[in-house]
PDB file of C-alpha atoms in Angstrom:
ATOM      1  CA  ASP Z   1     110.536  73.600 112.031  1.00  0.00           C
ATOM      2  CA  ARG Z   2     112.035  76.760 110.442  1.00  0.00           C
ATOM      3  CA  PHE Z   3     115.354  76.502 112.078  1.00  0.00           C
ATOM      4  CA  GLU Z   4     115.806  72.803 111.167  1.00  0.00           C
ATOM      5  CA  VAL Z   5     114.999  73.319 107.519  1.00  0.00           C
ATOM      6  CA  ARG Z   6     117.219  76.498 107.146  1.00  0.00           C
ATOM      7  CA  PRO Z   7     120.131  74.624 105.338  1.00  0.00           C
ATOM      8  CA  GLU Z   8     117.757  73.086 102.863  1.00  0.00           C
ATOM      9  CA  LEU Z   9     116.127  76.423 102.274  1.00  0.00           C
ATOM     10  CA  GLU Z  10     119.432  78.185 101.798  1.00  0.00           C
ATOM     11  CA  ALA Z  11     120.524  75.555  99.258  1.00  0.00           C
ATOM     12  CA  ASN Z  12     117.367  75.997  97.325  1.00  0.00           C
ATOM     13  CA  LEU Z  13     117.731  79.740  97.357  1.00  0.00           C
ATOM     14  CA  ALA Z  14     121.121  79.349  95.807  1.00  0.00           C
ATOM     15  CA  VAL Z  15     120.041  77.522  92.733  1.00  0.00           C
ATOM     16  CA  ARG Z  16     116.367  78.333  92.257  1.00  0.00           C
ATOM     17  CA  ASP Z  17     114.558  81.397  90.847  1.00  0.00           C
ATOM     18  CA  TYR Z  18     111.568  81.153  93.323  1.00  0.00           C
ATOM     19  CA  VAL Z  19     111.240  79.557  96.639  1.00  0.00           C
ATOM     20  CA  LEU Z  20     107.791  79.584  98.231  1.00  0.00           C
ATOM     21  CA  CYS Z  21     107.250  78.887 101.863  1.00  0.00           C
ATOM     22  CA  ASP Z  22     103.799  78.277 103.506  1.00  0.00           C
ATOM     23  CA  ARG Z  23     103.440  80.161 106.774  1.00  0.00           C
ATOM     24  CA  TRP Z  24     106.988  81.554 107.196  1.00  0.00           C
ATOM     25  CA  CYS Z  25     107.949  83.638 110.199  1.00  0.00           C
ATOM     26  CA  PRO Z  26     105.072  86.242 109.945  1.00  0.00           C
ATOM     27  CA  SER Z  27     102.742  83.379 111.035  1.00  0.00           C
ATOM     28  CA  ASN Z  28     104.751  82.916 114.214  1.00  0.00           C
ATOM     29  CA  VAL Z  29     104.252  86.452 115.026  1.00  0.00           C
ATOM     30  CA  ALA Z  30     100.558  86.704 114.143  1.00  0.00           C
ATOM     31  CA  TYR Z  31      99.715  83.551 116.276  1.00  0.00           C
ATOM     32  CA  SER Z  32     102.112  84.240 119.188  1.00  0.00           C
ATOM     33  CA  CYS Z  33     100.890  87.811 119.675  1.00  0.00           C
ATOM     34  CA  ALA Z  34      97.241  86.674 119.644  1.00  0.00           C
ATOM     35  CA  LYS Z  35      98.023  84.879 122.953  1.00  0.00           C
ATOM     36  CA  VAL Z  36      99.095  87.929 124.836  1.00  0.00           C
ATOM     37  CA  PRO Z  37      97.382  91.122 126.016  1.00  0.00           C
ATOM     38  CA  ASP Z  38      97.116  93.754 123.401  1.00  0.00           C
ATOM     39  CA  ASP Z  39      99.494  96.039 125.210  1.00  0.00           C
ATOM     40  CA  GLU Z  40     102.304  93.413 125.078  1.00  0.00           C
ATOM     41  CA  ALA Z  41     101.693  92.365 121.451  1.00  0.00           C
ATOM     42  CA  GLU Z  42     103.948  95.034 119.788  1.00  0.00           C
ATOM     43  CA  ASP Z  43     107.056  94.303 121.968  1.00  0.00           C
ATOM     44  CA  LEU Z  44     106.558  90.585 121.424  1.00  0.00           C
ATOM     45  CA  ALA Z  45     106.312  91.035 117.687  1.00  0.00           C
ATOM     46  CA  VAL Z  46     109.574  92.946 117.523  1.00  0.00           C
ATOM     47  CA  HIS Z  47     111.225  90.411 119.754  1.00  0.00           C
ATOM     48  CA  LEU Z  48     110.160  87.456 117.619  1.00  0.00           C
ATOM     49  CA  ASP Z  49     111.270  89.287 114.469  1.00  0.00           C
ATOM     50  CA  LYS Z  50     114.755  89.644 115.951  1.00  0.00           C
ATOM     51  CA  VAL Z  51     114.955  86.115 117.045  1.00  0.00           C
ATOM     52  CA  ASP Z  52     113.945  84.616 113.709  1.00  0.00           C
ATOM     53  CA  TYR Z  53     116.243  86.820 111.602  1.00  0.00           C
ATOM     54  CA  ASP Z  54     119.019  88.098 113.848  1.00  0.00           C
ATOM     55  CA  VAL Z  55     119.467  85.098 116.206  1.00  0.00           C
ATOM     56  CA  PHE Z  56     118.431  82.135 114.034  1.00  0.00           C
ATOM     57  CA  GLY Z  57     119.648  83.783 110.767  1.00  0.00           C
ATOM     58  CA  GLN Z  58     116.541  82.889 108.755  1.00  0.00           C
ATOM     59  CA  PRO Z  59     116.432  84.351 105.314  1.00  0.00           C
ATOM     60  CA  VAL Z  60     114.244  87.445 104.996  1.00  0.00           C
ATOM     61  CA  PRO Z  61     111.576  87.053 102.291  1.00  0.00           C
ATOM     62  CA  ASP Z  62     111.520  89.324  99.215  1.00  0.00           C
ATOM     63  CA  LEU Z  63     107.757  89.124  99.359  1.00  0.00           C
ATOM     64  CA  ILE Z  64     105.115  88.265 101.840  1.00  0.00           C
ATOM     65  CA  ILE Z  65     101.784  87.133 100.210  1.00  0.00           C
ATOM     66  CA  HIS Z  66      98.943  87.507 102.764  1.00  0.00           C
ATOM     67  CA  LEU Z  67      95.845  85.549 101.715  1.00  0.00           C
ATOM     68  CA  ASP Z  68      92.960  87.279 103.441  1.00  0.00           C
ATOM     69  CA  ILE Z  69      89.809  85.258 104.145  1.00  0.00           C
ATOM     70  CA  SER Z  70      86.825  85.667 106.480  1.00  0.00           C
ATOM     71  CA  ILE Z  71      86.518  83.552 109.572  1.00  0.00           C
ATOM     72  CA  LYS Z  72      83.327  81.931 108.156  1.00  0.00           C
ATOM     73  CA  ASN Z  73      84.838  80.830 104.841  1.00  0.00           C
ATOM     74  CA  SER Z  74      87.984  79.697 106.729  1.00  0.00           C
ATOM     75  CA  ALA Z  75      86.064  77.509 109.063  1.00  0.00           C
ATOM     76  CA  GLU Z  76      84.227  75.899 106.094  1.00  0.00           C
ATOM     77  CA  LEU Z  77      87.508  75.149 104.386  1.00  0.00           C
ATOM     78  CA  VAL Z  78      88.963  73.672 107.615  1.00  0.00           C
ATOM     79  CA  ALA Z  79      85.909  71.412 107.803  1.00  0.00           C
ATOM     80  CA  LYS Z  80      86.932  69.960 104.415  1.00  0.00           C
ATOM     81  CA  LYS Z  81      90.389  69.016 105.458  1.00  0.00           C
ATOM     82  CA  ALA Z  82      91.501  65.329 105.440  1.00  0.00           C
ATOM     83  CA  ALA Z  83      92.321  63.640 108.655  1.00  0.00           C
ATOM     84  CA  ARG Z  84      95.526  64.903 110.333  1.00  0.00           C
ATOM     85  CA  CYS Z  85      98.100  62.918 112.451  1.00  0.00           C
ATOM     86  CA  TYR Z  86      97.988  65.351 115.446  1.00  0.00           C
ATOM     87  CA  THR Z  87      94.232  65.635 116.009  1.00  0.00           C
ATOM     88  CA  ASP Z  88      91.082  63.478 115.647  1.00  0.00           C
ATOM     89  CA  ARG Z  89      88.836  66.557 115.531  1.00  0.00           C
ATOM     90  CA  ASP Z  90      87.719  68.253 112.368  1.00  0.00           C
ATOM     91  CA  ALA Z  91      89.269  71.543 113.669  1.00  0.00           C
ATOM     92  CA  ASP Z  92      92.288  71.740 115.922  1.00  0.00           C
ATOM     93  CA  VAL Z  93      92.434  73.813 119.079  1.00  0.00           C
ATOM     94  CA  TYR Z  94      93.401  77.032 117.235  1.00  0.00           C
ATOM     95  CA  GLU Z  95      91.021  76.545 114.351  1.00  0.00           C
ATOM     96  CA  SER Z  96      87.983  75.906 116.500  1.00  0.00           C
ATOM     97  CA  ASP Z  97      88.500  79.174 118.612  1.00  0.00           C
ATOM     98  CA  HIS Z  98      87.025  81.801 116.307  1.00  0.00           C
ATOM     99  CA  ASP Z  99      87.744  84.676 118.715  1.00  0.00           C
ATOM    100  CA  PHE Z 100      91.419  83.656 118.693  1.00  0.00           C
ATOM    101  CA  GLN Z 101      91.325  83.423 114.833  1.00  0.00           C
ATOM    102  CA  LYS Z 102      89.859  87.023 114.730  1.00  0.00           C
ATOM    103  CA  LYS Z 103      92.822  88.217 116.720  1.00  0.00           C
ATOM    104  CA  VAL Z 104      95.277  86.332 114.392  1.00  0.00           C
ATOM    105  CA  ALA Z 105      93.591  87.886 111.339  1.00  0.00           C
ATOM    106  CA  LYS Z 106      93.888  91.364 112.933  1.00  0.00           C
ATOM    107  CA  ASN Z 107      97.571  90.794 113.661  1.00  0.00           C
ATOM    108  CA  TYR Z 108      98.226  89.852 110.014  1.00  0.00           C
ATOM    109  CA  ARG Z 109      96.422  92.950 108.815  1.00  0.00           C
ATOM    110  CA  SER Z 110      98.288  95.402 111.039  1.00  0.00           C
ATOM    111  CA  LEU Z 111     100.662  94.263 113.703  1.00  0.00           C
ATOM    112  CA  VAL Z 112     102.795  91.915 111.723  1.00  0.00           C
ATOM    113  CA  ARG Z 113     103.153  94.258 108.806  1.00  0.00           C
ATOM    114  CA  GLN Z 114     104.029  97.269 110.948  1.00  0.00           C
ATOM    115  CA  THR Z 115     106.488  95.690 113.320  1.00  0.00           C
ATOM    116  CA  THR Z 116     108.556  93.337 111.246  1.00  0.00           C
ATOM    117  CA  ARG Z 117     111.063  93.931 108.472  1.00  0.00           C
ATOM    118  CA  TYR Z 118     109.163  92.988 105.310  1.00  0.00           C
ATOM    119  CA  GLN Z 119     109.573  95.684 102.743  1.00  0.00           C
ATOM    120  CA  HIS Z 120     107.196  94.071 100.219  1.00  0.00           C
ATOM    121  CA  TRP Z 121     103.819  92.929 101.433  1.00  0.00           C
ATOM    122  CA  VAL Z 122     100.757  92.023  99.253  1.00  0.00           C
ATOM    123  CA  THR Z 123      97.338  91.272 100.612  1.00  0.00           C
ATOM    124  CA  ILE Z 124      95.160  89.173  98.291  1.00  0.00           C
ATOM    125  CA  GLU Z 125      91.464  89.039  99.125  1.00  0.00           C
ATOM    126  CA  LEU Z 126      90.167  85.555  98.567  1.00  0.00           C
ATOM    127  CA  GLU Z 127      86.527  86.495  98.511  1.00  0.00           C
ATOM    128  CA  ARG Z 128      84.140  88.582  96.352  1.00  0.00           C
ATOM    129  CA  ASN Z 129      80.737  89.384  97.841  1.00  0.00           C
ATOM    130  CA  GLY Z 130      81.216  86.650 100.431  1.00  0.00           C
ATOM    131  CA  HIS Z 131      82.053  83.953  97.906  1.00  0.00           C
ATOM    132  CA  LEU Z 132      85.486  82.377  97.542  1.00  0.00           C
ATOM    133  CA  LEU Z 133      87.419  83.104  94.366  1.00  0.00           C
ATOM    134  CA  SER Z 134      88.406  80.217  92.203  1.00  0.00           C
ATOM    135  CA  GLU Z 135      91.876  78.723  92.576  1.00  0.00           C
ATOM    136  CA  ASP Z 136      92.860  79.902  89.112  1.00  0.00           C
ATOM    137  CA  THR Z 137      91.865  83.450  90.002  1.00  0.00           C
ATOM    138  CA  VAL Z 138      93.893  83.381  93.140  1.00  0.00           C
ATOM    139  CA  PHE Z 139      96.884  81.938  91.318  1.00  0.00           C
ATOM    140  CA  GLU Z 140      96.698  84.712  88.729  1.00  0.00           C
ATOM    141  CA  LYS Z 141      96.713  87.356  91.449  1.00  0.00           C
ATOM    142  CA  ILE Z 142      99.757  85.618  93.114  1.00  0.00           C
ATOM    143  CA  VAL Z 143     101.635  85.578  89.843  1.00  0.00           C
ATOM    144  CA  ALA Z 144     100.903  89.199  89.235  1.00  0.00           C
ATOM    145  CA  ALA Z 145     102.229  90.062  92.654  1.00  0.00           C
ATOM    146  CA  VAL Z 146     105.428  88.202  92.107  1.00  0.00           C
ATOM    147  CA  LYS Z 147     105.878  89.944  88.749  1.00  0.00           C
ATOM    148  CA  ARG Z 148     105.451  93.448  90.376  1.00  0.00           C
ATOM    149  CA  ILE Z 149     107.895  92.648  93.142  1.00  0.00           C
ATOM    150  CA  GLU Z 150     110.499  91.474  90.755  1.00  0.00           C
ATOM    151  CA  HIS Z 151     110.711  94.974  89.268  1.00  0.00           C
ATOM    152  CA  LYS Z 152     110.732  96.519  92.727  1.00  0.00           C
ATOM    153  CA  ILE Z 153     113.521  94.205  93.832  1.00  0.00           C
ATOM    154  CA  SER Z 154     115.640  95.319  90.666  1.00  0.00           C
ATOM    155  CA  ILE Z 155     115.040  98.961  91.718  1.00  0.00           C
ATOM    156  CA  ASP Z 156     116.145  98.279  95.279  1.00  0.00           C
ATOM    157  CA  LYS Z 157     119.362  96.510  94.036  1.00  0.00           C
ATOM    158  CA  HIS Z 158     120.009  99.679  91.854  1.00  0.00           C
ATOM    159  CA  TRP Z 159     119.699 101.956  94.948  1.00  0.00           C
ATOM    160  CA  LYS Z 160     121.908  99.655  97.053  1.00  0.00           C
ATOM    161  CA  LYS Z 161     124.622  99.715  94.317  1.00  0.00           C
ATOM    162  CA  THR Z 162     124.279 103.415  93.811  1.00  0.00           C
ATOM    163  CA  LEU Z 163     123.912 104.645  97.474  1.00  0.00           C
ATOM    164  CA  GLY Z 164     125.137 101.710  99.571  1.00  0.00           C
ATOM    165  CA  GLU Z 165     123.378 100.336 102.530  1.00  0.00           C
ATOM    166  CA  LYS Z 166     124.433 103.283 104.739  1.00  0.00           C
ATOM    167  CA  GLY Z 167     123.354 105.882 102.060  1.00  0.00           C
ATOM    168  CA  ILE Z 168     119.885 104.303 101.860  1.00  0.00           C
ATOM    169  CA  LYS Z 169     119.511 104.318 105.662  1.00  0.00           C
ATOM    170  CA  ASP Z 170     120.770 107.973 105.919  1.00  0.00           C
ATOM    171  CA  ILE Z 171     118.315 109.190 103.288  1.00  0.00           C
ATOM    172  CA  SER Z 172     115.372 107.135 104.648  1.00  0.00           C
ATOM    173  CA  LYS Z 173     115.906 108.692 108.153  1.00  0.00           C
ATOM    174  CA  GLN Z 174     115.102 112.120 106.679  1.00  0.00           C
ATOM    175  CA  ILE Z 175     111.738 110.840 105.177  1.00  0.00           C
ATOM    176  CA  PRO Z 176     108.822 110.720 107.540  1.00  0.00           C
ATOM    177  CA  ILE Z 177     107.729 107.222 106.377  1.00  0.00           C
ATOM    178  CA  LYS Z 178     111.357 105.965 106.719  1.00  0.00           C
ATOM    179  CA  ARG Z 179     111.890 104.490 103.278  1.00  0.00           C
ATOM    180  CA  LEU Z 180     112.518 105.283  99.662  1.00  0.00           C
ATOM    181  CA  GLY Z 181     109.643 105.412  97.203  1.00  0.00           C
ATOM    182  CA  GLN Z 182     108.806 102.849  94.700  1.00  0.00           C
ATOM    183  CA  PRO Z 183     108.125 103.509  90.906  1.00  0.00           C
ATOM    184  CA  ASP Z 184     104.662 102.186  91.080  1.00  0.00           C
ATOM    185  CA  GLU Z 185     103.826 104.639  93.879  1.00  0.00           C
ATOM    186  CA  ILE Z 186     104.520 107.474  91.471  1.00  0.00           C
ATOM    187  CA  ALA Z 187     103.089 105.694  88.413  1.00  0.00           C
ATOM    188  CA  SER Z 188      99.674 105.087  90.144  1.00  0.00           C
ATOM    189  CA  LEU Z 189      99.184 108.836  90.633  1.00  0.00           C
ATOM    190  CA  VAL Z 190     100.162 109.548  87.084  1.00  0.00           C
ATOM    191  CA  SER Z 191      97.910 106.881  85.745  1.00  0.00           C
ATOM    192  CA  TRP Z 192      94.975 108.521  87.691  1.00  0.00           C
ATOM    193  CA  LEU Z 193      95.786 112.026  86.497  1.00  0.00           C
ATOM    194  CA  VAL Z 194      95.682 111.012  82.889  1.00  0.00           C
ATOM    195  CA  SER Z 195      92.584 108.840  83.348  1.00  0.00           C
ATOM    196  CA  GLU Z 196      88.806 109.668  82.860  1.00  0.00           C
ATOM    197  CA  GLU Z 197      88.425 109.592  86.618  1.00  0.00           C
ATOM    198  CA  ASN Z 198      90.316 112.914  86.881  1.00  0.00           C
ATOM    199  CA  THR Z 199      87.729 115.399  85.838  1.00  0.00           C
ATOM    200  CA  TYR Z 200      88.559 118.595  87.886  1.00  0.00           C
ATOM    201  CA  MET Z 201      92.218 118.608  88.941  1.00  0.00           C
ATOM    202  CA  SER Z 202      94.462 121.004  87.058  1.00  0.00           C
ATOM    203  CA  GLY Z 203      97.438 123.256  87.731  1.00  0.00           C
ATOM    204  CA  GLN Z 204      98.612 121.489  90.914  1.00  0.00           C
ATOM    205  CA  ASN Z 205     102.006 120.656  92.245  1.00  0.00           C
ATOM    206  CA  LEU Z 206     101.736 117.127  93.814  1.00  0.00           C
ATOM    207  CA  MET Z 207     104.675 115.863  95.806  1.00  0.00           C
ATOM    208  CA  ILE Z 208     105.109 112.146  96.001  1.00  0.00           C
ATOM    209  CA  ASP Z 209     108.025 112.025  98.482  1.00  0.00           C
ATOM    210  CA  GLY Z 210     106.812 110.256 101.622  1.00  0.00           C
ATOM    211  CA  GLY Z 211     106.255 113.613 103.372  1.00  0.00           C
ATOM    212  CA  TYR Z 212     109.865 114.809 102.876  1.00  0.00           C
ATOM    213  CA  THR Z 213     108.984 118.341 101.700  1.00  0.00           C
TER     214      THR Z 213
END
């Protein structure tokens, strides 16, 4: 239970560089919202987000790593699980309902990301051409995501120190997408401009400002 383990989690956060949680608060949103009609899902997602972080005081993650997988491959992995104490079936009530799983997957890809307070979200595809990637390949992708986010977090801390929380909020309100930009969002365009893929763009003024201008 997330609430029960909060003291243990906070103690680890105080002394460790990395704390990895399997299925943290976003999973509660994804699964709970899959149980209600679509027109009620967004309000429920916002409510659950507030309960977890504002009422229960759960730590907000620096990074969410979303491991995306097809229903087919997911079912095959579930079938390989060892016996579990809470069910004598190969797949539990949620795992065996593929229509429900499709709704959960859809929520992870859109609703959870859009309605909750995670600034840094990385989706890692676990398949290539329908085949699962190796564990080593997935691990390498996760490590790369963590390294990228460490740099972003250092930038965020710089802005918070320079502008303060209120200053960041005031500036963000003036930007259509409601947040400050990240260095890699500028770097990715610069990288493309100087690459061989750019064969015909020249003499343009490109504004990377979240729609501010």
